[in-house]
Amino acid sequence: MEACAFDSYLTQIAELTRNQCARVLALLKPAVDQGRTAAVIEAAVAPTLCCPRCQGKQLYRHGTRNGLQRFRCRACGRTFNSLTGTPLARLRHKEKWLDFSECMLDSRTVRKAAARVEVAKNTSLRWRHRFLKLTKADRTACINGIAEADETFLLESQKGARNLQRPARRRGGKASKRGISKEQVCILVARDRSGGTVDFVTGRGPVTVVQLKEHLGPVLAPDTLLVTDANQAYQAFARQQGISHEYVNVSAGEHTRGAVHVQNVSGYHSRFHKWLRRFNGVATRYLPNYLGWLWAIDQERIRSPEILLRTAIGVFNT
Ligand SMILES: [Zn+2]
């Protein structure tokens, strides 16, 4: 709209009835919210923006679509926007993304988030896992100092799978065997005393030395003191890696010996189990996403919908 036409249009706003004002607001809200989302995304990506095909940095502006600036690469001609190549590319309804991020920070269920932002339940589920795909990778590369490591277990779940590889179990069912069996999925968590946390879904049954090497090997700094329970796999792992190791014999009633304890990681396990209950069972294949979700919100590490939106497109620590 021309500037002077717009000015005269604005003068009429003062004469709107209360009802008309509400209608104008309702009409403007999606555009305003889409603009907020786009602003967060474009500001996050701007410092590293380049062509997804050739990494070229010379870009032309090439119109806007769905609230996002499009660019055209001068070198190769590819057009793209700030979401190209991210898990959020081509998702619709950007005007709802910040509200949806808020639902994620509040750990709302699929159903409640869907009702809150007014999308279908399937959309709510799809968005959840798209938002978590990169957010779960927002980790410290290395854990240092005293590193507690311990496993926790969940009953394996093929929720949502089309072909069950075993007889169906009722929701919240119990394992048919006592103790840790192949029906249980092992989650390995390591946590240092500054709160740095890594987690791995190692597979069914107890954790093995090979799995410890594969997962913990690359993330433990060489001068780490590894603290665990008396599980012998850790002792063999530490010996083979040449890492200092202390353990508490929890099953014999020993819980702490000075700084030697696994209470931080146990606390994290309990928060995970307690938090997970609201979801009424999650599919094992999605467990890494749920672990990443807890890591995002635990002790308010991610505090705002804007930050969550940035981590969802892989922009961390800004
Ligand atoms: Zn290019």
Tab-separated table of C-alpha atoms and ligand atoms in Angstrom:
chain	number	residue	atom	x	y	z
A	1	MET	CA	0.000	0.000	0.000
A	2	GLU	CA	1.211	3.493	-0.810
A	3	ALA	CA	2.484	5.450	2.176
A	4	CYS	CA	-0.105	8.246	2.007
A	5	ALA	CA	-2.993	5.838	1.428
A	6	PHE	CA	-1.777	3.891	4.468
A	7	ASP	CA	-1.663	7.059	6.575
A	8	SER	CA	-5.241	7.918	5.715
A	9	TYR	CA	-6.196	4.311	6.395
A	10	LEU	CA	-4.612	4.554	9.839
A	11	THR	CA	-6.623	7.654	10.737
A	12	GLN	CA	-9.767	5.550	10.380
A	13	ILE	CA	-8.495	3.020	12.907
A	14	ALA	CA	-9.426	5.359	15.745
A	15	GLU	CA	-13.044	5.101	14.661
A	16	LEU	CA	-13.285	1.317	14.798
A	17	THR	CA	-15.682	-0.231	17.285
A	18	ARG	CA	-14.328	-2.569	19.928
A	19	ASN	CA	-15.570	-5.549	17.941
A	20	GLN	CA	-13.947	-4.296	14.751
A	21	CYS	CA	-10.656	-3.743	16.607
A	22	ALA	CA	-10.742	-7.360	17.761
A	23	ARG	CA	-11.310	-8.531	14.185
A	24	VAL	CA	-8.399	-6.439	12.905
A	25	LEU	CA	-6.152	-7.820	15.655
A	26	ALA	CA	-7.129	-11.412	14.867
A	27	LEU	CA	-6.319	-10.742	11.229
A	28	LEU	CA	-2.931	-9.229	12.036
A	29	LYS	CA	-1.761	-11.740	14.648
A	30	PRO	CA	-0.629	-14.520	12.266
A	31	ALA	CA	1.371	-12.037	10.184
A	32	VAL	CA	2.956	-10.515	13.288
A	33	ASP	CA	3.779	-13.946	14.746
A	34	GLN	CA	5.188	-15.172	11.432
A	35	GLY	CA	7.344	-12.041	11.361
A	36	ARG	CA	8.650	-12.754	14.898
A	37	THR	CA	9.565	-16.317	13.939
A	38	ALA	CA	11.277	-15.208	10.741
A	39	ALA	CA	13.217	-12.502	12.592
A	40	VAL	CA	14.561	-15.022	15.145
A	41	ILE	CA	15.572	-17.468	12.403
A	42	GLU	CA	17.163	-14.924	10.103
A	43	ALA	CA	19.106	-13.246	12.911
A	44	ALA	CA	20.397	-16.647	14.072
A	45	VAL	CA	21.535	-17.746	10.627
A	46	ALA	CA	22.803	-14.387	9.295
A	47	PRO	CA	26.449	-14.647	10.524
A	48	THR	CA	27.012	-17.955	8.712
A	49	LEU	CA	24.592	-17.627	5.817
A	50	CYS	CA	25.923	-19.109	2.599
A	51	CYS	CA	24.773	-21.153	-0.376
A	52	PRO	CA	23.805	-24.695	0.694
A	53	ARG	CA	25.113	-26.101	-2.603
A	54	CYS	CA	28.494	-24.382	-3.090
A	55	GLN	CA	28.951	-22.465	0.194
A	56	GLY	CA	29.182	-19.267	-1.853
A	57	LYS	CA	28.889	-16.076	0.176
A	58	GLN	CA	27.906	-13.701	-2.619
A	59	LEU	CA	24.142	-13.671	-2.555
A	60	TYR	CA	21.381	-11.706	-4.208
A	61	ARG	CA	18.093	-11.083	-2.486
A	62	HIS	CA	15.463	-12.972	-4.431
A	63	GLY	CA	12.063	-11.971	-3.054
A	64	THR	CA	10.359	-13.267	0.068
A	65	ARG	CA	8.154	-16.275	0.625
A	66	ASN	CA	6.140	-17.202	3.724
A	67	GLY	CA	7.795	-14.363	5.600
A	68	LEU	CA	11.376	-15.461	4.865
A	69	GLN	CA	13.857	-13.700	2.613
A	70	ARG	CA	14.919	-15.837	-0.340
A	71	PHE	CA	18.460	-15.628	-1.671
A	72	ARG	CA	20.098	-16.545	-4.938
A	73	CYS	CA	23.695	-17.666	-5.059
A	74	ARG	CA	25.773	-15.586	-7.443
A	75	ALA	CA	28.160	-18.445	-8.184
A	76	CYS	CA	25.800	-21.350	-8.839
A	77	GLY	CA	22.327	-19.833	-9.119
A	78	ARG	CA	20.775	-21.938	-6.374
A	79	THR	CA	17.924	-20.232	-4.498
A	80	PHE	CA	17.346	-20.888	-0.814
A	81	ASN	CA	16.269	-19.307	2.465
A	82	SER	CA	17.526	-19.397	6.053
A	83	LEU	CA	15.751	-22.710	6.739
A	84	THR	CA	17.007	-24.624	3.701
A	85	GLY	CA	18.688	-27.833	4.840
A	86	THR	CA	17.402	-27.575	8.434
A	87	PRO	CA	14.799	-29.884	10.024
A	88	LEU	CA	12.295	-27.005	9.928
A	89	ALA	CA	12.547	-26.460	6.164
A	90	ARG	CA	9.146	-26.634	4.500
A	91	LEU	CA	7.171	-26.984	7.746
A	92	ARG	CA	4.108	-24.785	7.508
A	93	HIS	CA	2.480	-22.295	9.899
A	94	LYS	CA	5.576	-20.420	11.058
A	95	GLU	CA	3.246	-18.118	12.973
A	96	LYS	CA	2.744	-20.981	15.436
A	97	TRP	CA	6.358	-22.052	15.918
A	98	LEU	CA	7.203	-19.812	18.879
A	99	ASP	CA	4.030	-20.843	20.695
A	100	PHE	CA	4.879	-24.446	19.889
A	101	SER	CA	8.408	-23.921	21.267
A	102	GLU	CA	6.821	-22.642	24.451
A	103	CYS	CA	4.801	-25.882	24.634
A	104	MET	CA	8.062	-27.824	24.286
A	105	LEU	CA	9.608	-25.876	27.163
A	106	ASP	CA	6.495	-26.685	29.212
A	107	SER	CA	6.791	-30.392	28.225
A	108	ARG	CA	3.236	-30.483	26.938
A	109	THR	CA	1.953	-33.733	25.493
A	110	VAL	CA	1.230	-34.040	21.767
A	111	ARG	CA	-2.473	-33.600	22.421
A	112	LYS	CA	-2.120	-30.552	24.678
A	113	ALA	CA	0.390	-28.821	22.409
A	114	ALA	CA	-1.892	-29.478	19.431
A	115	ALA	CA	-4.832	-27.918	21.267
A	116	ARG	CA	-2.751	-24.965	22.447
A	117	VAL	CA	-1.369	-23.921	19.053
A	118	GLU	CA	-4.333	-25.204	17.054
A	119	VAL	CA	-2.709	-27.781	14.807
A	120	ALA	CA	-3.597	-31.433	14.187
A	121	LYS	CA	-2.180	-34.049	16.565
A	122	ASN	CA	-0.085	-35.569	13.775
A	123	THR	CA	1.403	-32.150	13.091
A	124	SER	CA	2.151	-31.704	16.785
A	125	LEU	CA	4.009	-35.039	16.863
A	126	ARG	CA	5.900	-34.295	13.646
A	127	TRP	CA	6.920	-30.848	14.864
A	128	ARG	CA	8.075	-32.258	18.214
A	129	HIS	CA	10.607	-34.541	16.568
A	130	ARG	CA	11.653	-31.999	13.950
A	131	PHE	CA	12.327	-29.482	16.718
A	132	LEU	CA	14.348	-32.046	18.682
A	133	LYS	CA	16.414	-33.410	15.798
A	134	LEU	CA	19.236	-30.867	16.165
A	135	THR	CA	18.357	-29.528	19.610
A	136	LYS	CA	19.457	-32.839	21.099
A	137	ALA	CA	22.947	-32.302	19.670
A	138	ASP	CA	23.439	-29.095	21.665
A	139	ARG	CA	26.042	-30.607	24.023
A	140	THR	CA	29.442	-29.997	25.431
A	141	ALA	CA	31.920	-31.901	23.258
A	142	CYS	CA	33.790	-33.217	26.269
A	143	ILE	CA	33.128	-33.908	29.922
A	144	ASN	CA	35.836	-33.113	32.422
A	145	GLY	CA	37.037	-33.441	35.974
A	146	ILE	CA	34.931	-35.890	37.927
A	147	ALA	CA	32.593	-37.684	35.526
A	148	GLU	CA	29.821	-39.844	36.917
A	149	ALA	CA	28.481	-42.516	34.605
A	150	ASP	CA	25.589	-44.885	35.142
A	151	GLU	CA	22.954	-46.737	33.169
A	152	THR	CA	19.211	-46.700	33.492
A	153	PHE	CA	16.705	-48.921	31.711
A	154	LEU	CA	13.354	-48.619	30.003
A	155	LEU	CA	11.163	-51.367	28.683
A	156	GLU	CA	11.746	-51.594	24.953
A	157	SER	CA	8.810	-50.038	23.059
A	158	GLN	CA	7.857	-50.327	19.410
A	159	LYS	CA	5.110	-47.754	19.852
A	160	GLY	CA	3.957	-46.507	16.472
A	161	ALA	CA	5.768	-49.301	14.583
A	162	ARG	CA	3.818	-50.960	11.788
A	163	ASN	CA	5.273	-54.413	12.267
A	164	LEU	CA	5.780	-55.575	15.847
A	165	GLN	CA	8.728	-57.921	16.219
A	166	ARG	CA	7.256	-59.504	19.369
A	167	PRO	CA	3.777	-60.127	20.839
A	168	ALA	CA	2.013	-56.860	21.763
A	169	ARG	CA	2.257	-55.684	25.349
A	170	ARG	CA	-0.314	-53.520	27.054
A	171	ARG	CA	0.734	-49.930	27.613
A	172	GLY	CA	2.880	-49.553	30.728
A	173	GLY	CA	3.369	-53.335	30.686
A	174	LYS	CA	5.913	-55.209	32.703
A	175	ALA	CA	8.850	-57.231	31.452
A	176	SER	CA	8.248	-60.945	31.549
A	177	LYS	CA	11.690	-61.593	33.039
A	178	ARG	CA	13.067	-60.159	36.254
A	179	GLY	CA	16.107	-57.908	36.253
A	180	ILE	CA	17.878	-56.532	33.206
A	181	SER	CA	17.065	-58.563	30.117
A	182	LYS	CA	16.961	-58.053	26.379
A	183	GLU	CA	13.477	-56.582	26.880
A	184	GLN	CA	15.072	-53.546	28.501
A	185	VAL	CA	16.754	-50.750	26.602
A	186	CYS	CA	19.880	-49.377	28.235
A	187	ILE	CA	20.435	-45.626	28.510
A	188	LEU	CA	23.945	-44.596	29.485
A	189	VAL	CA	24.328	-41.142	31.044
A	190	ALA	CA	27.581	-39.445	31.990
A	191	ARG	CA	27.610	-36.166	33.847
A	192	ASP	CA	30.436	-34.036	35.165
A	193	ARG	CA	30.271	-31.861	38.229
A	194	SER	CA	29.733	-28.690	36.213
A	195	GLY	CA	26.559	-30.210	34.770
A	196	GLY	CA	27.934	-31.220	31.345
A	197	THR	CA	25.832	-34.215	30.347
A	198	VAL	CA	25.952	-36.788	27.565
A	199	ASP	CA	23.603	-39.700	27.037
A	200	PHE	CA	23.523	-42.710	24.746
A	201	VAL	CA	20.939	-45.344	23.984
A	202	THR	CA	23.293	-48.330	23.909
A	203	GLY	CA	20.714	-50.964	22.941
A	204	ARG	CA	18.989	-53.877	24.618
A	205	GLY	CA	20.385	-55.486	27.743
A	206	PRO	CA	23.295	-54.498	30.002
A	207	VAL	CA	25.969	-52.120	28.735
A	208	THR	CA	29.132	-53.783	27.435
A	209	VAL	CA	32.769	-52.725	27.465
A	210	VAL	CA	32.665	-52.312	23.680
A	211	GLN	CA	29.682	-49.937	23.987
A	212	LEU	CA	31.408	-47.955	26.741
A	213	LYS	CA	34.469	-47.555	24.490
A	214	GLU	CA	32.329	-46.514	21.558
A	215	HIS	CA	30.253	-43.929	23.434
A	216	LEU	CA	32.256	-42.703	26.419
A	217	GLY	CA	35.690	-43.098	24.851
A	218	PRO	CA	35.457	-40.011	22.629
A	219	VAL	CA	33.842	-37.678	25.191
A	220	LEU	CA	35.904	-38.276	28.340
A	221	ALA	CA	38.850	-35.885	28.647
A	222	PRO	CA	42.099	-37.844	29.310
A	223	ASP	CA	42.489	-36.503	32.870
A	224	THR	CA	38.902	-37.363	33.851
A	225	LEU	CA	38.221	-39.264	37.038
A	226	LEU	CA	35.454	-41.672	36.089
A	227	VAL	CA	33.100	-42.523	38.957
A	228	THR	CA	30.606	-45.371	38.624
A	229	ASP	CA	28.946	-48.176	40.545
A	230	ALA	CA	30.645	-51.539	40.846
A	231	ASN	CA	29.601	-52.797	37.381
A	232	GLN	CA	32.711	-54.533	36.103
A	233	ALA	CA	32.264	-53.253	32.567
A	234	TYR	CA	33.383	-49.802	33.766
A	235	GLN	CA	36.461	-51.222	35.465
A	236	ALA	CA	37.519	-53.010	32.289
A	237	PHE	CA	36.737	-49.944	30.186
A	238	ALA	CA	38.754	-47.588	32.423
A	239	ARG	CA	41.705	-49.989	32.518
A	240	GLN	CA	41.749	-50.366	28.744
A	241	GLN	CA	41.405	-46.615	28.151
A	242	GLY	CA	43.937	-45.681	30.816
A	243	ILE	CA	41.423	-43.480	32.653
A	244	SER	CA	41.391	-43.038	36.442
A	245	HIS	CA	38.401	-44.784	37.929
A	246	GLU	CA	36.727	-45.031	41.332
A	247	TYR	CA	33.539	-46.845	42.162
A	248	VAL	CA	30.993	-47.029	44.940
A	249	ASN	CA	29.466	-50.353	45.803
A	250	VAL	CA	25.853	-49.174	45.734
A	251	SER	CA	24.346	-52.649	45.972
A	252	ALA	CA	26.348	-53.218	49.183
A	253	GLY	CA	24.865	-50.022	50.636
A	254	GLU	CA	27.823	-47.729	49.924
A	255	HIS	CA	26.508	-44.509	48.355
A	256	THR	CA	29.256	-41.959	48.852
A	257	ARG	CA	32.922	-41.967	49.692
A	258	GLY	CA	33.885	-38.300	49.816
A	259	ALA	CA	33.638	-36.955	46.268
A	260	VAL	CA	33.166	-40.472	44.959
A	261	HIS	CA	29.466	-40.954	44.294
A	262	VAL	CA	27.039	-41.137	41.386
A	263	GLN	CA	24.309	-39.004	42.925
A	264	ASN	CA	24.262	-36.362	40.176
A	265	VAL	CA	23.729	-38.912	37.484
A	266	SER	CA	21.191	-40.854	39.602
A	267	GLY	CA	19.283	-37.639	40.182
A	268	TYR	CA	19.279	-37.040	36.436
A	269	HIS	CA	17.945	-40.557	35.847
A	270	SER	CA	15.096	-40.010	38.309
A	271	ARG	CA	14.193	-36.669	36.750
A	272	PHE	CA	14.143	-38.369	33.347
A	273	HIS	CA	11.830	-41.200	34.477
A	274	LYS	CA	9.522	-38.859	36.360
A	275	TRP	CA	9.342	-36.420	33.443
A	276	LEU	CA	8.801	-39.200	30.899
A	277	ARG	CA	5.702	-40.533	32.675
A	278	ARG	CA	3.452	-37.826	31.237
A	279	PHE	CA	4.019	-39.214	27.730
A	280	ASN	CA	2.545	-42.659	28.503
A	281	GLY	CA	5.361	-44.625	26.917
A	282	VAL	CA	7.637	-43.442	24.126
A	283	ALA	CA	8.941	-45.374	21.148
A	284	THR	CA	12.478	-46.644	21.694
A	285	ARG	CA	13.566	-45.259	18.330
A	286	TYR	CA	12.713	-41.766	19.594
A	287	LEU	CA	14.481	-42.118	22.952
A	288	PRO	CA	17.497	-40.004	21.888
A	289	ASN	CA	15.084	-37.164	21.108
A	290	TYR	CA	13.451	-37.400	24.529
A	291	LEU	CA	16.858	-37.473	26.213
A	292	GLY	CA	17.763	-34.357	24.254
A	293	TRP	CA	14.499	-32.729	25.243
A	294	LEU	CA	15.136	-33.307	28.938
A	295	TRP	CA	18.680	-31.991	28.520
A	296	ALA	CA	17.241	-28.834	26.935
A	297	ILE	CA	14.825	-28.070	29.759
A	298	ASP	CA	16.573	-29.627	32.766
A	299	GLN	CA	17.420	-26.863	35.227
A	300	GLU	CA	16.127	-24.369	32.663
A	301	ARG	CA	19.171	-24.689	30.448
A	302	ILE	CA	17.073	-23.417	27.527
A	303	ARG	CA	14.945	-20.628	28.880
A	304	SER	CA	13.033	-19.083	26.020
A	305	PRO	CA	11.086	-20.165	22.931
A	306	GLU	CA	13.445	-18.047	20.826
A	307	ILE	CA	16.490	-20.016	22.031
A	308	LEU	CA	14.715	-23.324	21.420
A	309	LEU	CA	13.843	-22.228	17.901
A	310	ARG	CA	17.521	-21.427	17.277
A	311	THR	CA	18.721	-24.793	18.581
A	312	ALA	CA	16.083	-26.491	16.415
A	313	ILE	CA	17.881	-25.122	13.345
A	314	GLY	CA	21.294	-26.016	14.780
A	315	VAL	CA	22.408	-22.593	16.034
A	316	PHE	CA	23.795	-23.182	19.529
A	317	ASN	CA	25.206	-21.014	22.328
A	318	THR	CA	24.126	-17.602	21.141
B	1	ZN	ZN	25.929	-21.659	-4.727
